[in-house]
Backbone as numpy.savetxt, mean C-alpha at the origin, in Angstrom:
# Nx Ny Nz CAx CAy CAz Cx Cy Cz
5.21 -23.05 -17.77 4.36 -21.83 -17.45 4.77 -20.76 -16.99
4.79 -19.13 -17.48 5.01 -17.64 -16.77 5.00 -17.63 -15.53
6.00 -17.47 -14.50 5.57 -16.87 -13.61 5.16 -15.92 -13.39
3.54 -15.70 -12.60 3.59 -13.87 -12.92 4.05 -12.97 -11.63
4.15 -11.49 -11.56 4.68 -11.07 -10.07 3.31 -10.11 -10.19
2.87 -9.68 -9.06 1.55 -9.20 -8.78 1.56 -8.71 -7.38
1.51 -7.38 -7.50 1.72 -6.69 -7.01 -0.34 -5.97 -6.06
-0.15 -5.48 -4.75 -1.61 -5.53 -5.04 -1.31 -4.02 -3.96
-2.27 -3.21 -3.78 -2.54 -1.66 -3.16 -3.26 -2.21 -1.41
-2.98 -0.97 -1.27 -3.43 -0.57 0.29 -5.35 -1.24 0.33
-5.04 -2.83 1.42 -6.07 -3.15 1.28 -7.52 -2.50 1.86
-6.41 -2.09 3.71 -7.40 -1.18 4.23 -8.68 -1.84 4.90
-8.56 -3.24 5.08 -9.83 -4.02 5.58 -10.98 -4.09 4.50
-10.06 -4.02 3.80 -11.61 -4.53 3.10 -11.72 -6.07 2.31
-12.16 -7.09 3.55 -11.59 -8.91 2.92 -12.68 -8.85 2.05
-12.98 -8.77 1.58 -14.73 -9.43 0.83 -13.76 -9.33 -0.37
-13.68 -7.18 -0.62 -13.32 -7.00 -1.90 -11.46 -7.25 -2.25
-10.94 -7.68 -0.92 -10.19 -8.44 -1.68 -9.83 -10.32 -1.77
-10.81 -10.86 -1.38 -10.98 -11.71 -1.72 -11.53 -12.30 -3.12
-12.41 -11.67 -3.39 -12.57 -10.97 -5.14 -11.89 -10.78 -6.36
-10.71 -9.70 -5.81 -9.92 -9.14 -6.47 -9.11 -10.62 -6.81
-8.67 -11.55 -6.01 -7.15 -12.58 -5.92 -8.24 -13.58 -6.53
-9.47 -13.80 -6.70 -10.03 -14.74 -7.30 -10.29 -14.63 -9.16
-10.53 -13.31 -8.99 -9.91 -12.62 -10.99 -8.82 -12.63 -11.08
-7.54 -12.23 -9.63 -6.43 -12.48 -10.89 -6.08 -14.04 -10.82
-6.22 -15.23 -9.69 -6.24 -16.12 -9.90 -4.80 -16.43 -9.40
-3.77 -16.27 -8.90 -2.63 -16.54 -8.70 -2.29 -18.38 -8.67
-1.49 -18.50 -9.72 -0.63 -19.76 -9.16 0.17 -20.49 -8.49
-0.34 -21.81 -7.81 1.04 -22.19 -6.84 2.55 -21.24 -7.47
3.15 -21.20 -8.34 4.17 -20.06 -8.79 4.37 -18.68 -9.10
3.14 -18.34 -8.49 3.10 -16.82 -9.00 3.80 -15.96 -7.64
4.17 -14.66 -7.74 4.49 -14.17 -6.37 3.78 -13.64 -6.30
3.05 -12.86 -4.47 1.96 -12.39 -5.25 2.88 -10.91 -3.92
2.33 -9.99 -3.90 2.97 -8.68 -2.54 1.91 -7.73 -2.58
1.78 -7.60 -1.35 1.07 -6.61 -0.58 2.01 -5.08 0.27
1.67 -4.68 -0.40 2.83 -2.61 0.05 1.65 -2.19 1.32
1.48 -3.07 1.72 1.00 -3.03 3.19 -0.59 -2.00 3.73
-0.37 -1.69 5.41 -2.12 -0.76 4.94 -2.48 -2.09 4.81
-2.59 -2.99 5.54 -3.77 -3.66 5.39 -5.06 -3.69 6.15
-4.85 -2.82 7.46 -5.72 -2.47 8.51 -6.42 -1.08 8.32
-7.13 -1.02 8.93 -7.94 0.52 9.80 -8.92 0.37 8.16
-10.10 1.10 8.75 -10.79 2.58 8.06 -11.76 1.43 7.45
-11.24 0.27 6.98 -12.59 -0.91 6.34 -12.38 -0.99 7.37
-13.93 -1.88 7.76 -14.46 -3.27 7.96 -13.72 -4.42 8.79
-12.76 -5.51 7.92 -12.75 -6.07 8.76 -11.17 -6.93 8.84
-10.58 -5.59 9.07 -8.99 -5.55 9.23 -9.21 -6.70 10.09
-9.09 -7.35 11.02 -8.70 -8.63 11.16 -9.19 -9.72 10.27
-10.52 -9.56 9.45 -10.02 -10.87 8.44 -9.07 -11.01 8.01
-8.62 -9.63 6.68 -7.60 -9.23 6.36 -5.97 -9.80 6.93
-5.97 -9.34 7.73 -4.70 -9.96 8.80 -4.41 -11.22 9.15
-5.43 -12.49 8.88 -5.47 -13.38 9.72 -5.37 -13.85 8.26
-6.17 -13.52 7.17 -6.01 -14.25 5.90 -4.47 -14.24 4.93
-3.80 -12.53 5.31 -2.63 -12.29 4.71 -1.13 -13.03 5.53
-1.56 -13.15 6.66 -0.57 -14.02 7.45 -0.43 -15.35 7.05
-1.42 -15.42 6.98 -1.56 -17.32 6.46 -1.83 -17.93 4.82
-1.36 -17.17 4.44 -0.89 -17.29 2.61 0.21 -17.46 2.50
0.40 -17.74 1.28 1.81 -17.84 0.73 3.00 -16.59 0.59
1.98 -15.48 0.29 2.32 -14.17 -0.07 3.16 -13.47 0.80
3.84 -12.31 0.09 4.44 -11.07 0.62 4.04 -10.49 1.61
4.26 -9.37 2.40 3.99 -8.18 2.80 5.15 -7.37 4.01
4.17 -5.83 3.02 5.43 -4.92 3.44 4.29 -4.32 4.30
5.42 -3.14 5.09 4.74 -3.11 6.52 4.20 -1.27 5.83
3.11 -1.11 6.35 2.63 0.81 6.06 2.66 0.96 6.74
2.00 2.42 6.67 2.23 2.98 8.44 1.55 3.21 9.16
0.32 2.43 8.56 -1.30 2.11 9.57 -0.59 0.82 10.45
0.26 -0.17 9.71 0.44 -1.36 10.53 1.91 -0.37 11.90
1.97 0.25 11.35 3.22 1.54 12.22 2.71 1.67 12.81
1.78 2.26 12.86 0.67 2.99 13.86 -0.21 2.52 15.13
-0.43 1.07 14.53 -0.69 -0.30 16.01 0.62 -0.93 16.11
1.38 -0.45 15.66 2.62 -1.83 16.50 2.95 0.02 17.88
3.02 0.98 17.27 3.33 2.49 17.99 2.10 1.78 19.37
1.04 2.04 18.73 -0.27 2.11 20.31 -0.03 0.92 20.50
0.93 -0.91 20.08 0.24 -1.62 21.02 2.29 -2.43 21.37
2.86 -0.97 22.25 4.09 -1.87 22.38 4.07 -3.23 23.12
5.51 -3.83 23.44 5.50 -5.09 23.91 4.64 -4.94 25.78
5.31 -4.14 26.42 4.73 -3.77 27.67 3.54 -2.88 28.06
3.01 -2.53 26.46 1.03 -2.97 27.03 0.50 -1.68 25.81
0.79 -0.27 26.42 -1.01 0.51 25.84 -0.01 1.81 25.91
0.23 2.71 24.72 0.94 3.60 24.68 -0.60 4.41 24.71
-0.26 5.91 25.60 -2.00 5.98 25.46 -1.86 7.52 24.08
-0.40 8.02 24.11 -0.24 8.70 22.98 -0.24 8.79 21.90
-0.28 7.13 21.30 -0.28 6.41 20.20 -1.14 5.73 20.03
-2.08 5.39 20.77 -2.89 4.45 20.64 -3.94 5.89 20.55
-4.47 7.05 20.41 -4.72 8.58 20.51 -5.07 8.24 19.03
-3.28 8.38 18.42 -2.94 8.74 16.89 -3.41 7.33 16.57
-3.64 6.74 16.67 -4.17 5.50 15.84 -4.95 5.14 15.97
-5.91 5.53 16.14 -7.45 5.47 16.86 -8.12 6.91 15.78
-6.89 7.87 15.58 -8.05 8.79 14.75 -7.79 8.56 13.25
-6.58 7.77 13.09 -6.11 7.66 11.67 -7.28 6.41 11.16
-7.77 5.78 11.65 -8.94 4.65 11.48 -8.84 3.44 11.99
-8.01 3.26 13.22 -7.61 1.81 14.61 -8.91 2.26 14.42
-10.09 2.15 14.90 -10.82 1.76 15.86 -11.52 1.09 14.93
-12.19 1.21 13.54 -12.50 0.04 12.74 -11.59 -1.54 13.18
-10.24 -0.96 12.79 -9.65 -2.51 13.71 -9.41 -3.01 14.48
-9.74 -2.24 15.46 -10.15 -2.60 16.99 -11.80 -3.38 16.95
-12.61 -3.00 16.52 -14.21 -3.48 16.25 -14.17 -4.51 15.48
-13.39 -4.63 14.58 -13.13 -6.35 13.80 -12.24 -7.32 14.37
-11.83 -7.23 15.53 -11.49 -8.04 16.53 -12.52 -8.74 17.78
-13.11 -7.69 17.64 -14.43 -7.48 18.84 -15.19 -9.23 19.23
-14.89 -10.46 17.91 -15.43 -11.48 17.93 -14.84 -12.32 18.97
-13.12 -11.95 19.03 -12.60 -12.30 19.80 -11.93 -12.11 21.21
-12.53 -10.52 21.10 -12.34 -9.89 22.43 -10.73 -8.81 22.31
-10.50 -9.63 21.90 -8.32 -9.04 22.30 -8.12 -9.10 20.58
-6.63 -8.19 20.26 -6.32 -7.82 19.25 -4.69 -9.32 19.57
-4.95 -10.98 18.36 -4.08 -11.23 19.00 -2.41 -11.22 19.33
-1.99 -11.20 20.02 0.13 -11.07 20.22 0.50 -10.82 18.84
0.36 -12.29 18.07 0.71 -12.83 16.96 0.25 -12.35 16.17
-0.57 -11.45 16.10 -1.27 -10.33 14.89 -0.09 -9.24 14.15
0.67 -8.91 15.90 1.16 -7.88 16.42 2.53 -8.48 15.72
2.99 -9.42 16.50 4.35 -10.16 16.20 4.31 -9.76 14.60
3.80 -10.36 13.79 3.79 -10.76 12.22 3.77 -9.19 12.07
3.18 -8.38 12.36 3.05 -7.43 11.85 4.39 -6.13 11.92
4.72 -6.41 12.88 6.11 -6.23 13.82 7.61 -7.12 12.54
7.86 -7.91 12.01 8.43 -8.28 11.22 8.14 -8.37 9.99
6.93 -7.47 9.54 7.48 -7.03 8.23 8.55 -6.02 7.77
9.26 -6.62 6.17 10.05 -5.91 5.89 9.87 -4.17 5.53
10.15 -3.46 5.08 9.76 -2.52 4.98 10.07 -2.10 3.49
10.65 -2.78 2.98 10.76 -2.76 1.28 11.30 -4.54 0.91
11.09 -4.25 -0.37 11.70 -6.06 -0.76 11.84 -5.45 -2.80
13.20 -5.53 -2.57 13.60 -5.41 -4.19 13.90 -6.34 -4.59
13.31 -6.43 -5.99 12.96 -7.65 -7.03 14.05 -8.12 -7.97
15.44 -6.61 -7.70 15.84 -6.83 -8.73 15.36 -5.63 -10.07
14.49 -5.13 -10.84 13.94 -4.35 -11.91 12.65 -3.11 -10.94
11.95 -4.26 -9.69 10.74 -3.64 -9.05 11.24 -3.23 -7.72
11.12 -2.36 -7.03 11.22 -1.86 -5.65 9.91 -2.13 -5.30
10.10 -2.57 -4.20 8.47 -2.44 -3.68 8.45 -1.90 -2.16
8.27 -0.53 -1.90 7.40 -0.04 -0.02 6.12 0.37 -0.36
6.09 0.83 0.70 4.90 1.27 0.86 4.04 3.11 0.94
5.04 3.44 1.38 5.13 5.40 0.78 6.46 5.64 -0.58
8.09 5.82 -0.39 8.52 5.81 -1.28 9.87 5.92 -0.77
10.75 6.82 -1.54 12.14 7.00 -0.37 12.48 8.59 -0.28
13.39 8.67 0.26 13.68 10.06 0.28 14.43 10.89 -0.83
14.41 11.11 -1.51 15.66 11.33 -2.82 16.93 11.62 -2.41
17.22 12.31 -1.02 18.41 13.07 -0.85 19.01 12.56 0.19
18.41 10.64 0.42 19.50 9.96 1.35 19.30 8.60 1.29
20.15 8.44 1.45 20.38 6.33 1.00 19.72 5.56 1.53
19.96 4.16 0.24 18.67 3.37 1.87 19.45 2.90 3.23
20.08 3.02 3.18 20.68 2.80 4.69 20.96 4.19 5.70
20.31 4.78 5.15 19.54 6.07 5.99 18.82 6.06 6.62
17.61 5.77 5.64 16.42 5.77 6.04 16.05 4.60 7.10
14.60 5.29 6.90 14.05 3.57 8.83 12.47 3.70 7.48
11.43 3.11 9.00 9.87 3.62 9.13 9.66 4.65 8.78
10.57 5.77 8.70 10.11 7.28 8.67 9.60 7.67 7.50
9.75 7.63 6.52 10.62 7.78 5.29 9.70 6.45 4.27
10.15 5.04 4.85 9.47 4.15 3.79 8.02 4.08 4.05
7.53 4.15 4.94 5.97 3.82 5.66 5.18 5.22 4.87
5.77 6.64 5.12 5.69 7.74 6.13 5.57 8.34 4.76
6.74 8.81 3.47 6.86 9.85 2.74 6.12 10.72 1.15
5.76 11.66 1.44 4.91 11.85 0.39 5.52 12.74 -0.17
5.52 14.03 -0.42 5.99 15.18 -1.07 7.79 14.77 -1.69
8.54 15.19 -0.48 9.38 14.97 -1.15 9.75 13.63 -2.53
9.36 12.40 -1.85 9.55 11.61 -2.76 8.57 11.89 -4.47
7.61 12.12 -3.89 6.15 12.49 -5.28 7.11 13.72 -6.39
7.54 14.14 -5.52 8.30 15.89 -6.73 10.11 15.59 -6.75
9.77 13.68 -6.74 11.60 13.79 -6.88 11.62 14.02 -8.52
13.05 14.82 -9.04 13.14 15.18 -10.22 13.61 14.30 -11.87
13.98 12.56 -10.62 14.76 12.28 -11.51 14.41 10.41 -10.57
14.40 9.88 -11.28 14.36 8.10 -10.51 15.82 8.16 -9.58
15.36 7.25 -8.20 16.08 7.49 -7.81 16.94 5.71 -7.84
16.12 5.15 -8.70 17.52 3.93 -9.28 17.12 4.38 -10.78
18.68 4.11 -11.43 18.94 4.12 -12.44 18.12 2.99 -13.25
17.72 1.71 -12.51 17.55 0.11 -13.07 16.08 -0.60 -12.53
15.28 0.48 -11.50 14.82 -0.35 -11.48 13.36 0.78 -10.56
12.18 0.30 -11.48 10.35 0.95 -10.58 10.39 0.45 -9.29
10.82 2.00 -9.00 9.32 2.33 -7.54 8.19 1.96 -7.43
7.21 0.14 -6.86 5.43 0.20 -6.72 5.66 1.26 -5.63
4.44 1.89 -5.47 4.38 2.00 -3.86 2.23 2.33 -3.93
2.16 2.55 -2.35 1.12 2.72 -1.54 0.92 3.77 -1.67
-0.25 4.07 -0.25 0.21 5.22 1.01 -0.52 6.37 0.05
-0.28 6.98 -0.72 -1.04 8.19 -1.12 -1.68 7.72 -2.18
-3.11 7.84 -2.03 -4.11 7.99 -3.30 -4.37 8.78 -4.43
-3.54 7.81 -5.73 -3.69 8.37 -7.15 -4.93 8.57 -6.96
-6.03 9.98 -6.86 -6.72 10.52 -7.18 -6.38 11.82 -6.95
-5.54 11.93 -5.37 -4.94 13.01 -5.26 -4.17 13.90 -5.87
-3.44 13.43 -6.89 -2.84 13.99 -7.63 -3.60 14.99 -8.83
-3.05 16.15 -8.88 -4.12 16.57 -10.15 -4.00 16.14 -11.57
-5.42 15.90 -11.95 -5.61 15.54 -13.19 -6.07 14.15 -13.57
-5.63 13.52 -12.13 -5.76 12.23 -11.40 -7.32 11.22 -11.13
-8.51 10.84 -11.66 -9.56 10.17 -11.72 -9.30 9.28 -10.88
-10.58 9.17 -10.01 -10.81 8.08 -8.92 -10.75 6.80 -10.03
-9.20 5.85 -9.54 -9.22 3.77 -10.06 -7.97 4.64 -10.44
-7.58 5.64 -11.22 -6.47 5.36 -12.23 -5.25 5.87 -11.36
-4.07 4.99 -12.64 -2.83 4.52 -11.57 -1.66 5.87 -11.73
-1.09 6.63 -10.81 0.07 7.32 -11.24 1.94 6.80 -11.85
1.79 7.93 -12.99 3.75 7.59 -12.43 4.07 8.35 -12.66
5.24 8.99 -11.84 6.28 9.38 -11.62 7.05 9.64 -12.04
8.57 10.20 -11.76 10.41 9.71 -12.39 10.85 8.60 -11.36
10.54 7.59 -12.48 10.82 6.20 -11.92 10.10 5.61 -10.40
8.68 5.76 -10.24 7.92 5.47 -8.98 6.28 4.94 -9.59
6.12 4.06 -9.43 4.64 3.95 -10.00 3.43 4.01 -8.82
2.43 4.62 -8.53 1.79 4.26 -7.18 0.88 3.86 -7.91
0.11 2.68 -7.71 -1.06 1.98 -7.16 -2.60 1.85 -5.79
-2.03 3.05 -5.36 -2.94 2.94 -3.99 -4.57 3.64 -4.70
-5.54 3.21 -5.06 -6.65 3.56 -5.62 -8.04 3.91 -4.72
-7.73 4.22 -3.43 -9.02 4.36 -2.36 -9.70 3.48 -2.28
-9.38 2.61 -1.53 -10.18 1.27 -1.77 -11.43 1.87 -0.72
-11.13 2.82 0.64 -12.29 2.63 1.32 -12.67 4.28 1.20
-12.24 4.68 0.77 -12.66 5.88 0.07 -13.84 6.69 -1.09
-14.73 7.79 0.03 -16.23 7.79 -1.28 -16.15 8.01 -2.21
-15.18 8.55 -2.57 -14.85 8.12 -4.21 -14.30 8.07 -5.38
-13.60 6.77 -4.03 -12.70 5.91 -5.29 -14.22 4.48 -5.08
-13.32 3.84 -4.01 -13.85 2.38 -4.39 -12.91 1.54 -4.88
-11.81 1.70 -4.90 -11.21 1.07 -5.76 -10.45 0.52 -5.36
-10.06 -1.30 -5.54 -8.89 -1.90 -5.24 -8.48 -2.53 -6.39
-6.68 -2.22 -5.83 -5.99 -2.70 -7.41 -4.99 -3.01 -7.31
-4.70 -4.06 -8.13 -4.07 -5.32 -8.34 -2.95 -5.28 -8.88
-1.93 -5.48 -9.43 -1.37 -5.66 -10.98 -0.62 -6.32 -10.26
-0.51 -6.75 -12.10 0.29 -8.27 -13.00 0.98 -6.88 -13.23
2.41 -7.39 -13.51 3.17 -6.97 -13.76 3.99 -7.44 -15.03
3.93 -8.89 -14.40 4.53 -9.76 -15.54 3.48 -9.34 -17.04
1.81 -9.79 -16.98 1.09 -8.99 -18.38 0.81 -7.77 -18.21
1.71 -6.91 -17.28 1.42 -5.13 -17.34 -0.77 -4.94 -17.44
-1.43 -5.54 -16.91 -2.33 -5.36 -16.42 -2.83 -5.28 -15.49
-3.87 -4.67 -14.95 -4.61 -3.71 -13.66 -5.56 -4.38 -13.26
-6.21 -4.94 -12.42 -7.05 -5.56 -12.06 -7.51 -4.72 -10.65
-8.89 -4.57 -11.27 -9.80 -3.76 -10.07 -11.25 -4.56 -9.80
-11.13 -4.41 -8.71 -12.94 -4.65 -7.94 -13.28 -2.95 -6.85
-14.26 -2.77 -6.94 -14.94 -1.78 -6.80 -16.09 -2.43 -5.59
-15.11 -2.31 -4.63 -16.13 -2.16 -2.89 -17.72 -1.32 -2.76
-17.33 -0.19 -3.99 -18.74 0.66 -3.11 -19.79 0.11 -4.53
-19.55 -0.59 -5.33 -20.38 -0.77 -6.05 -20.49 -2.50 -6.72
-21.35 -2.61 -5.21 -21.32 -4.86 -5.85 -19.46 -5.34 -6.06
-18.54 -5.27 -5.78 -17.73 -5.71 -6.23 -17.29 -5.50 -7.86
-17.17 -4.46 -8.18 -17.63 -4.62 -9.37 -15.91 -4.76 -9.99
-15.92 -5.73 -10.97 -14.76 -5.91 -11.55 -13.66 -4.99 -12.94
-12.72 -5.09 -12.87 -12.70 -4.44 -14.41 -11.26 -4.64 -14.33
-10.31 -4.77 -15.23 -9.46 -5.51 -15.55 -8.82 -4.83 -17.03
-7.74 -4.15 -17.04 -7.33 -3.18 -17.90 -6.09 -2.76 -18.14
-4.83 -2.66 -19.26 -4.07 -3.30 -20.02 -2.96 -1.70 -18.78
-2.48 -2.01 -18.89 -1.72 -1.33 -17.64 -1.47 0.11 -18.26
-0.94 0.83 -19.94 -0.78 1.92 -20.67 -2.04 2.79 -20.72
-3.50 2.05 -20.18 -4.67 2.48 -20.29 -5.35 2.92 -19.18
-4.49 3.33 -18.03 -5.43 3.04 -16.66 -3.86 3.87 -15.90
-2.74 4.21 -16.74 -2.13 5.05 -15.70 -1.88 6.48 -16.24
-1.52 7.64 -15.58 -1.60 8.68 -16.22 -0.36 9.27 -15.47
0.86 9.69 -16.19 2.26 9.64 -16.14 2.23 11.23 -16.01
2.19 11.91 -14.84 2.55 13.40 -14.42 3.96 13.42 -14.71
3.74 15.36 -14.41 5.07 16.21 -15.22 5.96 15.97 -14.29
7.25 15.71 -14.72 8.61 16.48 -14.35 8.27 17.68 -13.21
9.07 17.60 -12.29 7.97 18.63 -11.53 8.84 19.86 -11.33
8.50 21.13 -11.62 8.98 22.35 -12.30 10.05 22.17 -11.18
11.32 23.40 -11.14 12.14 23.50 -10.32 11.18 24.20 -8.86
10.86 25.33 -8.78 10.21 26.30 -7.93 9.73 24.73 -7.34
9.23 24.15 -7.93 8.72 22.53 -6.72 8.94 22.08 -5.91
10.04 22.10 -6.25 10.86 21.01 -6.04 11.96 22.05 -5.04
12.26 23.29 -5.03 12.77 23.89 -3.65 12.19 24.43 -3.09
10.62 23.37 -3.03 9.56 24.22 -1.99 8.80 22.80 -1.16
9.67 21.87 -1.72 9.52 20.89 -0.99 11.11 19.87 -0.72
12.13 21.24 -0.07 12.81 20.18 0.59 12.84 20.01 1.96
13.68 19.28 2.22 13.29 18.55 3.63 13.86 19.29 4.89
13.36 19.75 5.50 14.69 21.28 6.09 15.30 20.19 7.68
């Protein structure tokens, strides 16, 4: 039986939607499942999502929301400034989801700290946010891998000659001409964060790379499910103009 590679976009605490999505994806024992990070914040059940993924056989990257939590909860206590930044970015819902046990377990924090920033699958390269087009991989860290947007999205040619970069982080409908739920493809990259927590969308996406199929559940509409060929749900962006590229040069 063909081993599938499955990539799941930003979950943001939507545990019930995730379980529904995985039930439809039905990964087998030999299938490889990868999460792009941002398991937590904004949605109602971050604690349950973390506990599930942590104890699963699946792979997971660190997203910017995990990084926000790590910054807020260092080993020596709580960083007040980073704590406020995390709360502002949706961390309150995560804290609330842990109220049944009273505290955020240190093993959850340690697990998030252990998550890789990227995974190289050969022909596919997974990262939460993207890469800086003017820096080598060794010159980059969580600032780029977890947070970058404009410089990466406006890359004039693929960063890798023989690898597709798959990312989450930036909701796809924030690009011009992209409808909620659609995927977006740029120069050598594919974005699959369809904004599960956003009122305009509600779509959580799983991509079966092997069979080029997209599985989606809508958490705002009674966990509505749809399965579509990748080429029917992806929109290709035009290469950025020279003016746009010059506008996003990093200072």
